Coordinates of C-alpha atoms and ligand atoms in Angstrom, one line a residue:
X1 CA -119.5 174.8 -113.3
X2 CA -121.2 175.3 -110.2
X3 CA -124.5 173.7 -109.1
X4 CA -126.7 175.4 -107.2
X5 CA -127.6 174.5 -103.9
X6 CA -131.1 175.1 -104.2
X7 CA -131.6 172.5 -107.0
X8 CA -130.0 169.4 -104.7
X9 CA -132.3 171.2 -101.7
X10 CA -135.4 170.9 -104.1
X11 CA -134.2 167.2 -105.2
X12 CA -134.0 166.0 -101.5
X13 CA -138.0 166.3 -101.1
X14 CA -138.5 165.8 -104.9
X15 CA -140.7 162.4 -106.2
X16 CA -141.8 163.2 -109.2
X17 CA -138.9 164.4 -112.1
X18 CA -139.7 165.6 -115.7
X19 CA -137.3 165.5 -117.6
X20 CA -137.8 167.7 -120.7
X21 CA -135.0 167.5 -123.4
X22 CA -134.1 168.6 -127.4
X23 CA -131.3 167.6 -129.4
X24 CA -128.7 169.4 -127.1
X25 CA -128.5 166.3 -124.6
X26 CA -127.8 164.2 -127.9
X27 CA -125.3 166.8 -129.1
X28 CA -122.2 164.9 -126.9
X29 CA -123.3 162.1 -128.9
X30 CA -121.9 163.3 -132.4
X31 CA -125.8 164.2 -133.7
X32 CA -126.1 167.8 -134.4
X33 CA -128.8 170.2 -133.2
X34 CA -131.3 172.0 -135.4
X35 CA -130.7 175.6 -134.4
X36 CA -126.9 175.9 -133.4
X37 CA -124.7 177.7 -135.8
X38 CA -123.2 174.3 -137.5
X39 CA -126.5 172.8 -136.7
X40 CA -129.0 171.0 -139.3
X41 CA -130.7 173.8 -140.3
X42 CA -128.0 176.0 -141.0
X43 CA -127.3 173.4 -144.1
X44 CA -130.9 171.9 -144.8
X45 CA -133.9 173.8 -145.3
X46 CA -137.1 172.9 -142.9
X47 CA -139.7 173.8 -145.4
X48 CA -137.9 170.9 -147.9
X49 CA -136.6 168.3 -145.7
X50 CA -139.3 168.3 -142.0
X51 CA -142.3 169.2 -143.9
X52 CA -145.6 167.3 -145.7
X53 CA -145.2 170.2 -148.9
X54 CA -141.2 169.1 -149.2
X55 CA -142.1 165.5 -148.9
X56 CA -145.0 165.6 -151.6
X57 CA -142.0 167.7 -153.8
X58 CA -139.4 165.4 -153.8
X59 CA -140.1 162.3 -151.3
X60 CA -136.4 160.6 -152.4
X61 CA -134.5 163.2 -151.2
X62 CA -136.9 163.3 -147.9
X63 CA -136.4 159.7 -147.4
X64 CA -132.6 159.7 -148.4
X65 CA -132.3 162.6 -145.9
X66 CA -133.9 160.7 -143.0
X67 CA -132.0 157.2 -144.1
X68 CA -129.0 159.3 -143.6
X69 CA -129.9 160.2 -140.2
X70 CA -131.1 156.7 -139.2
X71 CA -127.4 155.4 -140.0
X72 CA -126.1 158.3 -137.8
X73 CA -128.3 157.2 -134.9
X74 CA -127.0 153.4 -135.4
X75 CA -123.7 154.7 -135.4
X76 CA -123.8 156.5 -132.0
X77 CA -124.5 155.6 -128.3
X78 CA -126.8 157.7 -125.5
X79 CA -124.1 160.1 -123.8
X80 CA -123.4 160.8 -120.2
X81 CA -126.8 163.1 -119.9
X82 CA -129.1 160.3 -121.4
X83 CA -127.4 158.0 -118.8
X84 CA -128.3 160.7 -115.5
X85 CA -131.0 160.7 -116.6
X86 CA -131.8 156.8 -116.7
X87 CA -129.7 156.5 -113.5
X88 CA -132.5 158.9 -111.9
X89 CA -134.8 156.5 -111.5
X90 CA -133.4 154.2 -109.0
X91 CA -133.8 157.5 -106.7
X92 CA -136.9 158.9 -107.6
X93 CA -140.5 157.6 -106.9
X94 CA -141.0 158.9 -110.5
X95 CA -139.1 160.0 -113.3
X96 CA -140.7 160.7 -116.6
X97 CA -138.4 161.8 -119.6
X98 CA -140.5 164.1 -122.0
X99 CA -138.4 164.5 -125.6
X100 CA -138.5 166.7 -128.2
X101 CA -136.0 163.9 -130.0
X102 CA -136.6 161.6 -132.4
X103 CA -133.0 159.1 -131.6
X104 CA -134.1 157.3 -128.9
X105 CA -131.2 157.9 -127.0
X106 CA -133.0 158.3 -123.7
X107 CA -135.0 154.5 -124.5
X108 CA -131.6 153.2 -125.2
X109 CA -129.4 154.2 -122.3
X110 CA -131.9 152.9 -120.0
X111 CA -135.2 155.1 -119.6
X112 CA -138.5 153.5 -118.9
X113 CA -141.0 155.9 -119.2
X114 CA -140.2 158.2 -122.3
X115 CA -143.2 160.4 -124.0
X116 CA -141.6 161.2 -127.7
X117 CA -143.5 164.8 -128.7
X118 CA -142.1 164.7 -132.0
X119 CA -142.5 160.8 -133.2
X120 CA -139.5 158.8 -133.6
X121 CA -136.9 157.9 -136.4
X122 CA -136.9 154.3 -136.6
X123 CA -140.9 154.1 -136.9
X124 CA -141.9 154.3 -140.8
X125 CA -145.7 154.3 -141.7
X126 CA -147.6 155.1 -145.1
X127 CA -148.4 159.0 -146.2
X128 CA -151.0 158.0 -147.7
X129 CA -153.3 155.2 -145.7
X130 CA -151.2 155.9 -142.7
X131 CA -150.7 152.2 -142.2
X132 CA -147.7 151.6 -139.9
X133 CA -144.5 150.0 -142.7
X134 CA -143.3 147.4 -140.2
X135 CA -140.1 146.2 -142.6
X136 CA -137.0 146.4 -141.1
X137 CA -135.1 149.3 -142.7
X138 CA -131.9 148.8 -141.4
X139 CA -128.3 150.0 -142.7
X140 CA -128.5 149.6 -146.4
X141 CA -126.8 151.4 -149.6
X142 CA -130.4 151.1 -151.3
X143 CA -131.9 154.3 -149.9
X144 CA -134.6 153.8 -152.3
X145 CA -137.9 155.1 -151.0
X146 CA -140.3 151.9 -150.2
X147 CA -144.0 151.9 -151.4
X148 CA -147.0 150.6 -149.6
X149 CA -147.9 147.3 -150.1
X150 CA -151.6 148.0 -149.8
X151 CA -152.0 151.3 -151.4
X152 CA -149.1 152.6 -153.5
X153 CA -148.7 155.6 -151.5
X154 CA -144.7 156.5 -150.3
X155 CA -143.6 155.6 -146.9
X156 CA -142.7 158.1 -144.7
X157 CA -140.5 158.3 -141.2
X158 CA -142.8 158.7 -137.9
X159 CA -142.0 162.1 -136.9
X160 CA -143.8 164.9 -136.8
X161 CA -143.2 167.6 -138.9
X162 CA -144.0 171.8 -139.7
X163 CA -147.4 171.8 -139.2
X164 CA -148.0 168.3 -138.4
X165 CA -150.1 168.1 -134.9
X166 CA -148.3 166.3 -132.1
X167 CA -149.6 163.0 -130.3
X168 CA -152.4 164.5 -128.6
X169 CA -153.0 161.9 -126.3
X170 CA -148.9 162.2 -125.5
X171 CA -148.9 166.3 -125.5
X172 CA -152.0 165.9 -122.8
X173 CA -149.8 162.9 -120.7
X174 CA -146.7 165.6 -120.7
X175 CA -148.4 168.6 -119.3
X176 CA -150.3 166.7 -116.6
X177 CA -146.8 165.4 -115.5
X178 CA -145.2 168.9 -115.9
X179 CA -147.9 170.5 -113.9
X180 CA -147.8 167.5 -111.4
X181 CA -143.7 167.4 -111.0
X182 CA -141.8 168.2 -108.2
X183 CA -138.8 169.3 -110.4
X184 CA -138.4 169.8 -114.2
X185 CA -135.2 170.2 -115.9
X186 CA -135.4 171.5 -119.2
X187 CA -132.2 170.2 -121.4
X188 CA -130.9 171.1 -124.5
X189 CA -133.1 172.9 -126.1
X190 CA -133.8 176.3 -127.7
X191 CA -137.5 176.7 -126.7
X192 CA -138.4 177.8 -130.3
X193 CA -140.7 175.1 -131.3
X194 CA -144.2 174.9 -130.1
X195 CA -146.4 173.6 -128.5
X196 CA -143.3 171.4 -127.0
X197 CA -141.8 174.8 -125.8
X198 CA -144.7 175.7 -123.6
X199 CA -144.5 172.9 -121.2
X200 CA -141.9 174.5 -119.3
X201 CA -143.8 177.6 -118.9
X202 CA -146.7 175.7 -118.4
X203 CA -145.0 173.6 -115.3
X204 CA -143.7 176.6 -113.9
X205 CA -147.5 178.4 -113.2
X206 CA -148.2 175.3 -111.9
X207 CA -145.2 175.7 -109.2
X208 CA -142.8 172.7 -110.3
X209 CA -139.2 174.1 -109.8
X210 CA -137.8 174.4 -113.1
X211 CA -134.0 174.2 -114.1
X212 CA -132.6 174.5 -117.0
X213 CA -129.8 172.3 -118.2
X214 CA -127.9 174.7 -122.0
X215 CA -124.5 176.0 -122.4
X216 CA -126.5 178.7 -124.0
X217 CA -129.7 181.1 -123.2
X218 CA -132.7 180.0 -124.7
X219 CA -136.1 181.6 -125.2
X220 CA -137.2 179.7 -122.3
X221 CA -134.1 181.2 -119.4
X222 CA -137.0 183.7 -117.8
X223 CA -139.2 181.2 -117.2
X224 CA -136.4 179.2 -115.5
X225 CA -136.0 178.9 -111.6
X226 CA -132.4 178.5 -112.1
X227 CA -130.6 178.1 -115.5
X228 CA -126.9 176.1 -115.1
X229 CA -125.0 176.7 -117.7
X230 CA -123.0 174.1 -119.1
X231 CA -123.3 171.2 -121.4
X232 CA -125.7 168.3 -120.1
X233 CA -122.9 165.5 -120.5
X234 CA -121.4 167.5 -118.1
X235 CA -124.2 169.3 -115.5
X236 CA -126.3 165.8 -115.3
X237 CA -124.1 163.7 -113.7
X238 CA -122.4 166.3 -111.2
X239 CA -126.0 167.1 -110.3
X240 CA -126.4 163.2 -109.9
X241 CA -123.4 162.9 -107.7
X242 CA -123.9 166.1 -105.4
X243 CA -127.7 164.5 -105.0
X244 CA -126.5 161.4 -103.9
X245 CA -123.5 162.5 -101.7
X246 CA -126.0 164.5 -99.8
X247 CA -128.5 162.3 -99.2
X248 CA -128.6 161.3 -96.1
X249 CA -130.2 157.7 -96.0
X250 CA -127.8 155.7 -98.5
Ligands
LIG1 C1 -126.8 171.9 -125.6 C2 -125.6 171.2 -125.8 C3 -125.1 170.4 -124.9 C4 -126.1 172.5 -127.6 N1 -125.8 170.3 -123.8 N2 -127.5 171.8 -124.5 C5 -145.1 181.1 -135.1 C6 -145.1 181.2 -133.7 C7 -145.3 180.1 -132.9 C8 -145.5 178.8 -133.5 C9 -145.5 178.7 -134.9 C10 -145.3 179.8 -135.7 N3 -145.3 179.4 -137.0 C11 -145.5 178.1 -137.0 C12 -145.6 177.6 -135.7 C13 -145.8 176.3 -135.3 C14 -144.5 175.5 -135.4 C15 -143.4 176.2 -134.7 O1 -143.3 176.1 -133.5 N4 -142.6 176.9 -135.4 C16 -141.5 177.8 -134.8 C17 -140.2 177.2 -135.2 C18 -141.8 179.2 -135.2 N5 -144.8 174.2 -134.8 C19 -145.3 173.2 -135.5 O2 -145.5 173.2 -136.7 C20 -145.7 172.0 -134.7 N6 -147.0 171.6 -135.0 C21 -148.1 172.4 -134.8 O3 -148.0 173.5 -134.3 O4 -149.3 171.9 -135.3 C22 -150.4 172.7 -135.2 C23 -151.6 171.8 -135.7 C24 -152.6 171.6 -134.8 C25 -153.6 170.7 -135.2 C26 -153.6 170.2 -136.5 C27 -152.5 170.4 -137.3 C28 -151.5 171.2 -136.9 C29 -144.9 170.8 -135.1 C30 -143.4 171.0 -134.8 C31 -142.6 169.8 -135.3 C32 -141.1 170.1 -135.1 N7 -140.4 169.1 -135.9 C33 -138.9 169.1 -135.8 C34 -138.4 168.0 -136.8 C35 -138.6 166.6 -136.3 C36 -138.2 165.6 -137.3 C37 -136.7 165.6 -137.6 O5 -135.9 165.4 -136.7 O6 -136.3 165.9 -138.7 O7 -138.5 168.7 -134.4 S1 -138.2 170.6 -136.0 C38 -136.9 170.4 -134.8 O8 -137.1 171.4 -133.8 C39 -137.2 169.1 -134.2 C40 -136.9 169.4 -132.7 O9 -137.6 168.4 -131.9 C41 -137.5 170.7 -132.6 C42 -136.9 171.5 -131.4 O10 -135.6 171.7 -131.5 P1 -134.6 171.6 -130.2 O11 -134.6 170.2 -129.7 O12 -135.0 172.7 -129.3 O13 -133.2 171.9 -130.9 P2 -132.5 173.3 -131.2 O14 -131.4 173.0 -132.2 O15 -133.5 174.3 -131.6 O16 -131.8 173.7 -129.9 C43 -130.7 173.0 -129.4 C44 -130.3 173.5 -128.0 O17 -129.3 172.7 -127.5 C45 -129.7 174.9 -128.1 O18 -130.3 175.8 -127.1 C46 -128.2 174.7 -127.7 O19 -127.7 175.8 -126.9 C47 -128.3 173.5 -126.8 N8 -127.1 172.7 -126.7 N9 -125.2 171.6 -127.1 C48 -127.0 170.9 -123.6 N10 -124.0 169.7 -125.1
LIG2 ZN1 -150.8 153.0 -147.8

């Protein structure tokens, strides 16, 4: 994997990173992606399992389906790309991570400013009142689904799903700082979902220099200033290290 000398030109004047990830950066981290041939959807079905209609059908197997995937995330630690991408901030003025994921990952190896697009798995608030459930859920073989204490309605996990609208106020925060950024990379993610998927596009009128970080092409490679092809557990940290053996005041 080679990476191009234009992005480590672009990072030598850069201050302001966005860094704009999906469940690819978590995938060297044992949690699968959505969209990949073994990934989540290819055995669980959206419309049941990541949406309000499937949750009003059958809320157990929602919850049990999301208790599953808290234990994964308990299980696993933030991967070489999470850690870049943390590391990034000692050299950057600014470094904002913008994520499509809901394992904080990016929070736990070591990122400071993180805008979640689509909620959060360890947040739990009610469907019904939409009072945040502040019990700690942690590891448990009763994967019962909890009730609200003031209104009876089920507790759901606070992600977003099919249909659902985004944070607005976070949505707004990320395309001011994609417009505003010097350099974007866009890592690990197929482009598919919107409105997440247009910030890249979206960064790119506004002349930020956009790379993108997927072993694969995505919807979002024409958009791209330069794609490098390659896993981000991999591409992160060599573009870390070429940075910083260039740089020419440390
Ligand atoms: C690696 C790697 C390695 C592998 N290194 N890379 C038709 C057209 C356009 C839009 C729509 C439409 N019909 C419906 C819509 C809207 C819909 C949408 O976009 N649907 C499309 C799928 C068609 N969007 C919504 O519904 C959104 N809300 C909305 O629009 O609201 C409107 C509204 C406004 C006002 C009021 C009310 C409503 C909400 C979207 C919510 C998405 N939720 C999910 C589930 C979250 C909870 C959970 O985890 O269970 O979010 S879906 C899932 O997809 C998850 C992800 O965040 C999201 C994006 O997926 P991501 O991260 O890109 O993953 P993958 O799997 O797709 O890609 C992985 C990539 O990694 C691949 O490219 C690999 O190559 C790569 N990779 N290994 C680097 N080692
Ligand atoms: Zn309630």
């Amino acid at each position: 994997m080679e990476i191009p000398q234009i992005v480590i030109d672009k990072l030598n004047t850069a201050k302001h990173i966005v860094i704009f990830t999906g469940a690819g950066i978590s995938a060297e981290s044992g949690i699968k992606t959505f969209r990949d041939p073994d990934g989540l959807w290819a055995k669980f079905s959206p419309q049941e399992l990541a949406s309000m209609d499937g949750f009003m059908k059958n809320p157990q197997l929602v919850w049990e389906w999301y208790a599953m995937r808290v234990d994964l995330i308990n299980e696993v630690h933030p991967n070489p790309g999470h850690i870049a991408s943390a590391e990034m901030e000692k050299y950057f003025d600014k470094v904002t991570v913008v994520t499509q994921n809901v394992d904080r990952l990016h929070q736990r190896a070591g990122s400071t400013r993180v805008l979640e697009l689509h909620g959060n798995l360890i947040e739990n608030y009610c469907s019904a009142c939409e009072r945040p459930y502040v019990k700690e859920i942690g590891k448990t073989e009763d994967k019962s689904i909890p009730i609200c204490e003031h209104c009876g309605g089920y507790i759901r996990p606070a992600v977003v799903w099919f249909g659902e609208s985004l944070p607005m106020e976070t949505l707004y925060e990320a395309g001011k700082e994609a417009e505003a950024a010097d350099v974007m990379f866009v890592i690990g993610t197929s482009g598919e979902v919107y409105p997440a998927a247009h910030l890249p596009i979206q960064a790119r009128s506004k002349g930020t220099f956009v790379v993108e970080i997927n072993p694969n092409e995505t919807a979002l490679t024409p958009y791209m200033n330069v794609s490098v092809h390659a896993p981000s557990g991999v591409a992160m940290p060599a573009i870390l290290e070429k940075y910083l053996a260039q740089r020419k005041d440390i």
